[in-house]
Amino acid sequence: MDLSLTDEQEFLREAARGTLSRFKVIEAAHEALDGGLEKLPDLWPAAREAGWAGLLISEEHGGAGLGVFDAMLVAEETGRVLAPVPFLGLLPATAILDAAGDARCAAVAAGELRPVWIPTRPPGDLEPNWTVDGPGVARPAAPTIEGDGDAVRVTGHAAYVPDAPGADLLVVVGVDGTVAAVDAGADGVTIEQVVRYDVTRAVAHVTLDGAQGVRLAVDDGVVADAATSTSGAARSTEAVAADAATSTSGAARSTEAVAADAWYVAQALVAAETVGTVQTTLEMSVQYAKERFTFGRAIGSYQAIKHELTEVLRRLENSRSLLFYAGWARDSAPEEFALAASAARSAAGAALDFAARSNINVHGGIGATWEHDAPLYFRRAQLTRRLIGGHGDATDRVAERLLAA
């Protein structure tokens, strides 16, 4: 197994870093906290120019035809600077549209149309149904998609959907694993942007009240039959997700498999973004520990600081290793992708929670002030832990898989 980056991947990562360096997101985030959300830069034009919308769309459908590993490299860079790029909502949607061979793929890849994926949790041992995030503790059932043929009506509610504000097209997974595309401006669609704890991330509650849409489907072939022949819900979903990742032709995939795969792609992207944020918090802490002196000594020379930062580094490297393995598994060992993506999400979320708190601790009193950058990373950590099923759900899935082994 060779996890070293190719020259093309190095170029992609450097290009993403260069693109994002043109924007002063952190400064804008401080202003946004004071009620100036309009100060946040609109990074969609930059993302469109960089071609990020077409990363996971195949070349035959007008995209770049790259893999999840490549997309994770970009996600890590967005996480490093808390860039409000509509990435988490975009890429799983494009993966589904591409698998379905939707005619809008070329427009999406060109950035002329921005879809958003409604995060729908595939079944597992703890929750044997397709569900979405709700405003409360319990997750409601996924939306219903009704109708024969291509024309369908979609009804349901999903809360805290990343990147929903400003989207043109909703990619919705139904309660039975079917998928539909709904115009964001259609009758019966309500997108309510909500004030978020992390101002650098746009989220919204989405309500669908009999909204008209178009069914998205891939060939219900070999994988669909395999999924219905197994008895364990979690194993079945992971198996079909793995098969969805395996096939590049679409001939051996099912719609349910593609929908489940999108969930784990999102988990991997969250993990990548989170690893980037941990990297920045560690750099901030180390830099300050070298510059800040007390009693004639740099605070970094004290064991309490050194050991804490060493723990951040350990968690960061552990998370990055799991992340790279998830990226490798998507293409080379797809039967392991669901577990690998969940493990990466779990480890990275725990690492960022620890790193963000340590960053404030190392900076002392100034790190807890409204004006300092450290609280922005703490806010990112806390909101990210709860989005797209949450850090706890990813951890539970790892536990389910390991305990069942």
Short mmCIF file of C-alpha atoms in Angstrom, two decimals:
data_model
loop_
_atom_site.label_atom_id
_atom_site.label_comp_id
_atom_site.label_asym_id
_atom_site.label_seq_id
_atom_site.Cartn_x
_atom_site.Cartn_y
_atom_site.Cartn_z
CA MET A 1 0.00 0.00 0.00
CA ASP A 2 1.51 3.31 -1.11
CA LEU A 3 -0.17 6.34 0.48
CA SER A 4 2.30 8.90 -0.83
CA LEU A 5 0.82 11.64 -2.98
CA THR A 6 1.39 11.74 -6.71
CA ASP A 7 2.69 14.85 -8.42
CA GLU A 8 -0.83 15.59 -9.63
CA GLN A 9 -2.23 15.31 -6.10
CA GLU A 10 0.49 17.56 -4.73
CA PHE A 11 -0.40 20.09 -7.41
CA LEU A 12 -4.10 19.84 -6.58
CA ARG A 13 -3.42 20.46 -2.90
CA GLU A 14 -1.09 23.38 -3.56
CA ALA A 15 -3.56 24.89 -6.02
CA ALA A 16 -6.35 24.66 -3.43
CA ARG A 17 -4.13 26.30 -0.83
CA GLY A 18 -3.28 29.06 -3.26
CA THR A 19 -6.91 29.67 -4.16
CA LEU A 20 -8.02 29.90 -0.53
CA SER A 21 -5.11 32.16 0.43
CA ARG A 22 -6.74 34.98 -1.55
CA PHE A 23 -9.49 35.32 1.04
CA LYS A 24 -9.33 36.68 4.58
CA VAL A 25 -11.86 34.30 6.09
CA ILE A 26 -10.75 34.60 9.71
CA GLU A 27 -11.00 38.38 9.70
CA ALA A 28 -14.43 38.17 8.09
CA ALA A 29 -15.53 35.56 10.64
CA HIS A 30 -14.79 37.97 13.49
CA GLU A 31 -16.98 40.57 11.83
CA ALA A 32 -19.68 37.97 11.23
CA LEU A 33 -19.77 37.16 14.94
CA ASP A 34 -20.72 40.77 15.52
CA GLY A 35 -23.71 40.42 13.22
CA GLY A 36 -22.04 40.97 9.89
CA LEU A 37 -22.70 37.69 8.11
CA GLU A 38 -22.61 39.54 4.82
CA LYS A 39 -18.91 40.15 5.44
CA LEU A 40 -18.10 36.49 4.83
CA PRO A 41 -16.62 36.03 1.37
CA ASP A 42 -18.62 34.12 -1.24
CA LEU A 43 -16.23 31.33 -2.17
CA TRP A 44 -18.54 29.61 -4.65
CA PRO A 45 -17.10 31.54 -7.66
CA ALA A 46 -13.59 30.52 -6.60
CA ALA A 47 -14.65 26.90 -6.16
CA ARG A 48 -16.31 26.97 -9.56
CA GLU A 49 -13.23 28.46 -11.20
CA ALA A 50 -11.03 25.84 -9.56
CA GLY A 51 -13.24 23.06 -10.90
CA TRP A 52 -14.09 21.61 -7.48
CA ALA A 53 -17.73 21.09 -8.44
CA GLY A 54 -16.71 18.48 -10.98
CA LEU A 55 -14.15 16.57 -8.92
CA LEU A 56 -16.35 13.48 -8.49
CA ILE A 57 -18.20 13.73 -11.80
CA SER A 58 -16.87 11.40 -14.45
CA GLU A 59 -15.26 12.76 -17.58
CA GLU A 60 -18.02 11.32 -19.74
CA HIS A 61 -20.48 13.52 -17.84
CA GLY A 62 -18.31 16.64 -18.08
CA GLY A 63 -16.37 16.43 -14.83
CA ALA A 64 -12.76 15.86 -13.82
CA GLY A 65 -13.30 12.20 -12.97
CA LEU A 66 -11.09 12.28 -9.89
CA GLY A 67 -11.56 10.22 -6.74
CA VAL A 68 -12.58 10.75 -3.15
CA PHE A 69 -8.93 10.77 -2.09
CA ASP A 70 -8.32 13.81 -4.32
CA ALA A 71 -11.43 15.55 -3.00
CA MET A 72 -10.23 14.95 0.55
CA LEU A 73 -7.02 16.85 -0.20
CA VAL A 74 -9.09 19.90 -1.13
CA ALA A 75 -11.35 19.45 1.90
CA GLU A 76 -8.34 19.41 4.20
CA GLU A 77 -7.26 22.78 2.82
CA THR A 78 -10.72 24.29 3.33
CA GLY A 79 -10.64 23.07 6.92
CA ARG A 80 -7.24 24.64 7.55
CA VAL A 81 -8.63 28.14 7.02
CA LEU A 82 -12.29 27.56 7.96
CA ALA A 83 -13.20 28.46 4.38
CA PRO A 84 -16.98 28.64 3.82
CA VAL A 85 -16.85 26.63 0.59
CA PRO A 86 -20.08 24.68 -0.08
CA PHE A 87 -18.11 21.44 -0.24
CA LEU A 88 -19.78 19.00 2.16
CA GLY A 89 -23.20 19.54 0.63
CA LEU A 90 -21.91 19.60 -2.92
CA LEU A 91 -19.75 16.55 -3.52
CA PRO A 92 -22.05 13.77 -2.23
CA ALA A 93 -24.77 15.29 -4.41
CA THR A 94 -22.52 15.26 -7.47
CA ALA A 95 -21.56 11.63 -6.80
CA ILE A 96 -25.24 10.62 -6.87
CA LEU A 97 -26.05 12.71 -9.94
CA ASP A 98 -23.10 11.21 -11.77
CA ALA A 99 -24.05 7.65 -10.82
CA ALA A 100 -27.54 8.28 -12.14
CA GLY A 101 -26.19 9.78 -15.35
CA ASP A 102 -28.29 12.87 -14.78
CA ALA A 103 -28.32 15.28 -17.71
CA ARG A 104 -27.47 18.19 -15.41
CA CYS A 105 -24.03 16.82 -14.53
CA ALA A 106 -22.24 18.94 -17.11
CA ALA A 107 -23.88 22.13 -15.80
CA VAL A 108 -23.00 21.12 -12.25
CA ALA A 109 -19.38 20.38 -13.18
CA ALA A 110 -19.15 23.78 -14.86
CA GLY A 111 -20.47 25.46 -11.72
CA GLU A 112 -23.59 26.73 -13.47
CA LEU A 113 -25.81 24.75 -11.13
CA ARG A 114 -25.11 24.09 -7.45
CA PRO A 115 -26.74 21.00 -5.97
CA VAL A 116 -26.85 20.15 -2.29
CA TRP A 117 -27.18 16.73 -0.72
CA ILE A 118 -29.70 16.22 2.05
CA PRO A 119 -27.71 14.08 4.52
CA THR A 120 -29.56 10.80 4.91
CA ARG A 121 -28.25 8.22 7.30
CA PRO A 122 -28.31 4.65 5.95
CA PRO A 123 -29.61 1.90 8.24
CA GLY A 124 -27.49 0.37 10.97
CA ASP A 125 -27.93 -1.92 13.94
CA LEU A 126 -28.88 0.94 16.27
CA GLU A 127 -31.27 2.60 13.82
CA PRO A 128 -32.55 0.16 11.19
CA ASN A 129 -34.18 2.83 9.03
CA TRP A 130 -33.05 5.60 6.71
CA THR A 131 -33.10 8.77 8.82
CA VAL A 132 -32.13 12.43 8.68
CA ASP A 133 -30.94 14.87 11.31
CA GLY A 134 -33.79 16.51 13.19
CA PRO A 135 -34.03 19.53 15.45
CA GLY A 136 -34.29 17.30 18.52
CA VAL A 137 -32.38 14.31 19.84
CA ALA A 138 -34.27 11.63 17.91
CA ARG A 139 -33.76 11.44 14.17
CA PRO A 140 -36.92 11.56 12.05
CA ALA A 141 -37.44 9.21 9.14
CA ALA A 142 -36.00 10.21 5.81
CA PRO A 143 -38.34 11.98 3.36
CA THR A 144 -40.86 9.99 1.40
CA ILE A 145 -40.58 9.87 -2.39
CA GLU A 146 -43.85 8.86 -4.00
CA GLY A 147 -45.00 8.41 -7.56
CA ASP A 148 -44.61 6.07 -10.46
CA GLY A 149 -42.15 6.74 -13.20
CA ASP A 150 -39.74 9.65 -13.19
CA ALA A 151 -42.08 12.31 -11.78
CA VAL A 152 -42.32 12.09 -7.99
CA ARG A 153 -43.53 14.08 -4.99
CA VAL A 154 -41.19 14.49 -2.04
CA THR A 155 -42.29 15.14 1.53
CA GLY A 156 -40.17 15.40 4.64
CA HIS A 157 -37.99 17.56 6.85
CA ALA A 158 -34.24 17.62 7.43
CA ALA A 159 -32.49 19.90 9.90
CA TYR A 160 -29.05 21.51 9.86
CA VAL A 161 -28.30 20.71 6.23
CA PRO A 162 -24.80 22.01 5.36
CA ASP A 163 -24.59 24.39 2.41
CA ALA A 164 -28.33 24.37 1.71
CA PRO A 165 -28.65 28.19 1.64
CA GLY A 166 -28.26 29.37 -1.95
CA ALA A 167 -28.36 25.89 -3.52
CA ASP A 168 -30.16 25.41 -6.83
CA LEU A 169 -30.99 21.73 -6.64
CA LEU A 170 -31.75 19.34 -3.77
CA VAL A 171 -30.63 15.71 -3.98
CA VAL A 172 -32.90 13.87 -1.58
CA VAL A 173 -32.62 10.27 -0.38
CA GLY A 174 -35.96 8.75 0.54
CA VAL A 175 -36.94 6.54 3.43
CA ASP A 176 -36.63 3.44 1.23
CA GLY A 177 -33.25 4.37 -0.24
CA THR A 178 -34.67 5.83 -3.42
CA VAL A 179 -33.32 9.19 -4.62
CA ALA A 180 -34.88 12.26 -6.22
CA ALA A 181 -33.73 15.65 -7.45
CA VAL A 182 -35.90 18.62 -6.53
CA ASP A 183 -35.52 22.17 -7.79
CA ALA A 184 -34.77 24.38 -4.80
CA GLY A 185 -37.25 26.94 -6.08
CA ALA A 186 -40.10 24.47 -6.58
CA ASP A 187 -43.44 24.85 -4.84
CA GLY A 188 -43.42 23.09 -1.48
CA VAL A 189 -39.71 23.67 -0.83
CA THR A 190 -38.70 25.78 2.15
CA ILE A 191 -35.05 26.42 3.01
CA GLU A 192 -34.73 28.21 6.32
CA GLN A 193 -31.21 29.42 7.02
CA VAL A 194 -30.46 29.16 10.71
CA VAL A 195 -28.08 31.13 12.89
CA ARG A 196 -25.19 28.83 13.53
CA TYR A 197 -22.65 28.58 16.31
CA ASP A 198 -19.86 28.45 13.72
CA VAL A 199 -20.42 31.44 11.47
CA THR A 200 -18.10 30.08 8.80
CA ARG A 201 -20.50 27.24 8.00
CA ALA A 202 -23.87 27.79 6.29
CA VAL A 203 -26.64 25.45 7.45
CA ALA A 204 -30.40 25.41 6.97
CA HIS A 205 -33.53 23.48 7.82
CA VAL A 206 -35.12 22.05 4.67
CA THR A 207 -38.83 21.27 4.44
CA LEU A 208 -40.39 19.46 1.49
CA ASP A 209 -44.18 19.53 1.33
CA GLY A 210 -45.19 17.42 -1.64
CA ALA A 211 -42.56 19.11 -3.79
CA GLN A 212 -42.36 17.83 -7.34
CA GLY A 213 -39.10 16.24 -8.34
CA VAL A 214 -37.47 13.77 -10.66
CA ARG A 215 -36.49 10.28 -9.63
CA LEU A 216 -32.79 9.47 -9.91
CA ALA A 217 -31.95 5.84 -10.47
CA VAL A 218 -29.06 3.67 -11.45
CA ASP A 219 -29.31 0.16 -12.76
CA ASP A 220 -30.86 -2.06 -10.07
CA GLY A 221 -28.74 -5.03 -10.88
CA VAL A 222 -26.49 -7.41 -9.09
CA VAL A 223 -25.98 -5.33 -5.96
CA ALA A 224 -29.67 -4.78 -5.34
CA ASP A 225 -30.22 -8.54 -5.35
CA ALA A 226 -27.29 -9.07 -3.02
CA ALA A 227 -28.60 -6.44 -0.61
CA THR A 228 -31.99 -8.05 -0.23
CA SER A 229 -30.52 -11.50 0.30
CA THR A 230 -28.59 -10.60 3.45
CA SER A 231 -30.18 -10.51 6.89
CA GLY A 232 -28.17 -7.88 8.82
CA ALA A 233 -29.25 -4.33 8.02
CA ALA A 234 -25.91 -2.70 8.81
CA ARG A 235 -23.93 -5.32 6.95
CA SER A 236 -26.25 -5.09 4.00
CA THR A 237 -25.94 -1.33 3.76
CA GLU A 238 -22.18 -1.36 4.09
CA ALA A 239 -21.95 -4.12 1.53
CA VAL A 240 -24.00 -2.30 -1.03
CA ALA A 241 -22.10 0.91 -0.33
CA ALA A 242 -18.88 -0.97 -0.92
CA ASP A 243 -20.16 -2.30 -4.20
CA ALA A 244 -21.24 1.18 -5.20
CA ALA A 245 -17.69 2.34 -4.66
CA THR A 246 -16.34 -0.61 -6.60
CA SER A 247 -18.15 -0.14 -9.84
CA THR A 248 -17.24 2.62 -12.22
CA SER A 249 -19.64 1.59 -14.94
CA GLY A 250 -22.91 1.85 -13.04
CA ALA A 251 -23.95 -1.56 -14.32
CA ALA A 252 -23.51 -3.33 -10.98
CA ARG A 253 -24.84 -0.64 -8.69
CA SER A 254 -28.21 0.01 -7.14
CA THR A 255 -29.75 3.33 -6.19
CA GLU A 256 -29.71 2.28 -2.55
CA ALA A 257 -26.02 1.47 -2.78
CA VAL A 258 -25.20 4.83 -4.30
CA ALA A 259 -27.23 6.61 -1.62
CA ALA A 260 -25.40 4.73 1.14
CA ASP A 261 -22.05 5.39 -0.48
CA ALA A 262 -22.78 9.13 -0.51
CA TRP A 263 -23.14 9.00 3.27
CA TYR A 264 -19.66 7.53 3.72
CA VAL A 265 -18.17 9.91 1.17
CA ALA A 266 -19.53 12.74 3.31
CA GLN A 267 -18.04 11.15 6.45
CA ALA A 268 -14.64 11.01 4.76
CA LEU A 269 -14.90 14.65 3.65
CA VAL A 270 -15.84 15.79 7.14
CA ALA A 271 -12.84 13.89 8.47
CA ALA A 272 -10.53 15.51 5.92
CA GLU A 273 -11.79 18.97 6.67
CA THR A 274 -11.41 18.32 10.38
CA VAL A 275 -7.83 17.10 10.02
CA GLY A 276 -6.99 20.38 8.31
CA THR A 277 -8.50 22.34 11.18
CA VAL A 278 -6.55 20.31 13.75
CA GLN A 279 -3.36 21.05 11.82
CA THR A 280 -3.97 24.79 12.05
CA THR A 281 -4.82 24.75 15.76
CA LEU A 282 -1.63 22.81 16.47
CA GLU A 283 0.45 25.31 14.51
CA MET A 284 -1.18 28.20 16.37
CA SER A 285 -0.49 26.59 19.73
CA VAL A 286 3.13 25.69 18.98
CA GLN A 287 3.88 29.16 17.64
CA TYR A 288 2.49 30.82 20.76
CA ALA A 289 4.22 28.35 23.07
CA LYS A 290 7.54 29.42 21.55
CA GLU A 291 6.86 33.15 21.77
CA ARG A 292 5.17 33.49 25.15
CA PHE A 293 7.51 33.74 28.14
CA THR A 294 6.68 33.50 31.84
CA PHE A 295 9.19 33.66 34.66
CA GLY A 296 11.93 34.01 32.06
CA ARG A 297 11.07 30.82 30.19
CA ALA A 298 9.09 30.06 27.08
CA ILE A 299 5.85 28.39 28.17
CA GLY A 300 6.54 25.64 25.68
CA SER A 301 9.40 24.49 27.89
CA TYR A 302 6.99 23.51 30.68
CA GLN A 303 5.96 19.87 30.72
CA ALA A 304 2.26 20.65 31.08
CA ILE A 305 2.33 22.48 27.71
CA LYS A 306 4.72 20.12 25.95
CA HIS A 307 2.76 17.03 26.87
CA GLU A 308 -0.53 18.59 25.83
CA LEU A 309 0.77 19.60 22.42
CA THR A 310 2.37 16.21 21.94
CA GLU A 311 -1.03 14.67 22.53
CA VAL A 312 -2.55 16.94 19.89
CA LEU A 313 0.15 15.86 17.45
CA ARG A 314 -0.46 12.20 18.24
CA ARG A 315 -4.18 12.55 17.63
CA LEU A 316 -3.57 14.49 14.43
CA GLU A 317 -1.27 11.87 12.95
CA ASN A 318 -3.60 9.07 13.96
CA SER A 319 -6.50 10.85 12.28
CA ARG A 320 -4.54 11.56 9.12
CA SER A 321 -3.47 7.93 8.86
CA LEU A 322 -7.07 6.75 9.15
CA LEU A 323 -8.14 9.40 6.67
CA PHE A 324 -5.61 8.35 4.05
CA TYR A 325 -6.61 4.75 4.56
CA ALA A 326 -10.25 5.68 3.92
CA GLY A 327 -9.25 7.43 0.71
CA TRP A 328 -7.23 4.43 -0.39
CA ALA A 329 -10.02 2.00 0.56
CA ARG A 330 -12.62 3.82 -1.54
CA ASP A 331 -10.79 2.79 -4.70
CA SER A 332 -8.72 -0.23 -3.68
CA ALA A 333 -10.64 -2.03 -0.89
CA PRO A 334 -14.23 -0.78 -1.12
CA GLU A 335 -15.53 -3.43 1.27
CA GLU A 336 -13.61 -1.56 3.98
CA PHE A 337 -14.60 1.97 2.97
CA ALA A 338 -17.64 2.33 5.25
CA LEU A 339 -15.68 1.30 8.34
CA ALA A 340 -12.62 3.32 7.33
CA ALA A 341 -14.62 6.49 6.68
CA SER A 342 -16.48 6.14 9.99
CA ALA A 343 -13.22 5.54 11.87
CA ALA A 344 -11.59 8.57 10.26
CA ARG A 345 -14.60 10.76 11.14
CA SER A 346 -14.59 9.48 14.72
CA ALA A 347 -10.86 9.96 15.30
CA ALA A 348 -10.70 13.35 13.61
CA GLY A 349 -13.69 14.69 15.55
CA ALA A 350 -12.17 13.67 18.86
CA ALA A 351 -8.82 15.13 17.81
CA LEU A 352 -10.30 18.50 16.93
CA ASP A 353 -12.30 18.71 20.14
CA PHE A 354 -9.11 18.11 22.13
CA ALA A 355 -6.98 20.38 19.93
CA ALA A 356 -9.42 23.30 20.00
CA ARG A 357 -9.63 23.19 23.80
CA SER A 358 -5.86 22.86 24.11
CA ASN A 359 -5.37 25.82 21.80
CA ILE A 360 -7.39 28.01 24.15
CA ASN A 361 -5.60 26.56 27.17
CA VAL A 362 -2.12 27.24 25.74
CA HIS A 363 -3.07 30.82 24.91
CA GLY A 364 -4.36 31.37 28.43
CA GLY A 365 -6.80 34.17 29.12
CA ILE A 366 -6.30 35.87 25.78
CA GLY A 367 -7.32 32.67 23.99
CA ALA A 368 -10.77 32.88 25.50
CA THR A 369 -11.44 36.44 24.42
CA TRP A 370 -13.92 37.37 21.73
CA GLU A 371 -11.20 39.01 19.63
CA HIS A 372 -8.85 36.03 19.46
CA ASP A 373 -8.91 33.45 16.65
CA ALA A 374 -8.88 30.42 18.96
CA PRO A 375 -12.63 30.53 19.75
CA LEU A 376 -13.41 30.37 16.02
CA TYR A 377 -11.73 26.97 15.83
CA PHE A 378 -13.50 25.86 19.01
CA ARG A 379 -16.83 26.82 17.43
CA ARG A 380 -15.93 24.89 14.29
CA ALA A 381 -15.13 21.83 16.42
CA GLN A 382 -18.40 21.89 18.31
CA LEU A 383 -20.70 22.39 15.31
CA THR A 384 -18.87 19.87 13.13
CA ARG A 385 -19.24 17.21 15.81
CA ARG A 386 -23.01 17.43 15.41
CA LEU A 387 -23.47 17.68 11.63
CA ILE A 388 -24.25 14.84 9.19
CA GLY A 389 -25.15 12.28 11.81
CA GLY A 390 -22.63 13.57 14.28
CA HIS A 391 -19.34 12.34 15.61
CA GLY A 392 -21.15 9.95 17.95
CA ASP A 393 -22.90 8.13 15.12
CA ALA A 394 -19.61 7.51 13.32
CA THR A 395 -18.14 6.15 16.54
CA ASP A 396 -21.16 3.90 17.08
CA ARG A 397 -20.79 2.47 13.58
CA VAL A 398 -17.18 1.59 14.26
CA ALA A 399 -18.19 -0.07 17.51
CA GLU A 400 -21.00 -2.00 15.80
CA ARG A 401 -18.64 -3.33 13.18
CA LEU A 402 -15.86 -4.28 15.58
CA LEU A 403 -18.15 -5.88 18.16
CA ALA A 404 -19.85 -7.90 15.43
CA ALA A 405 -16.53 -9.21 14.11
#
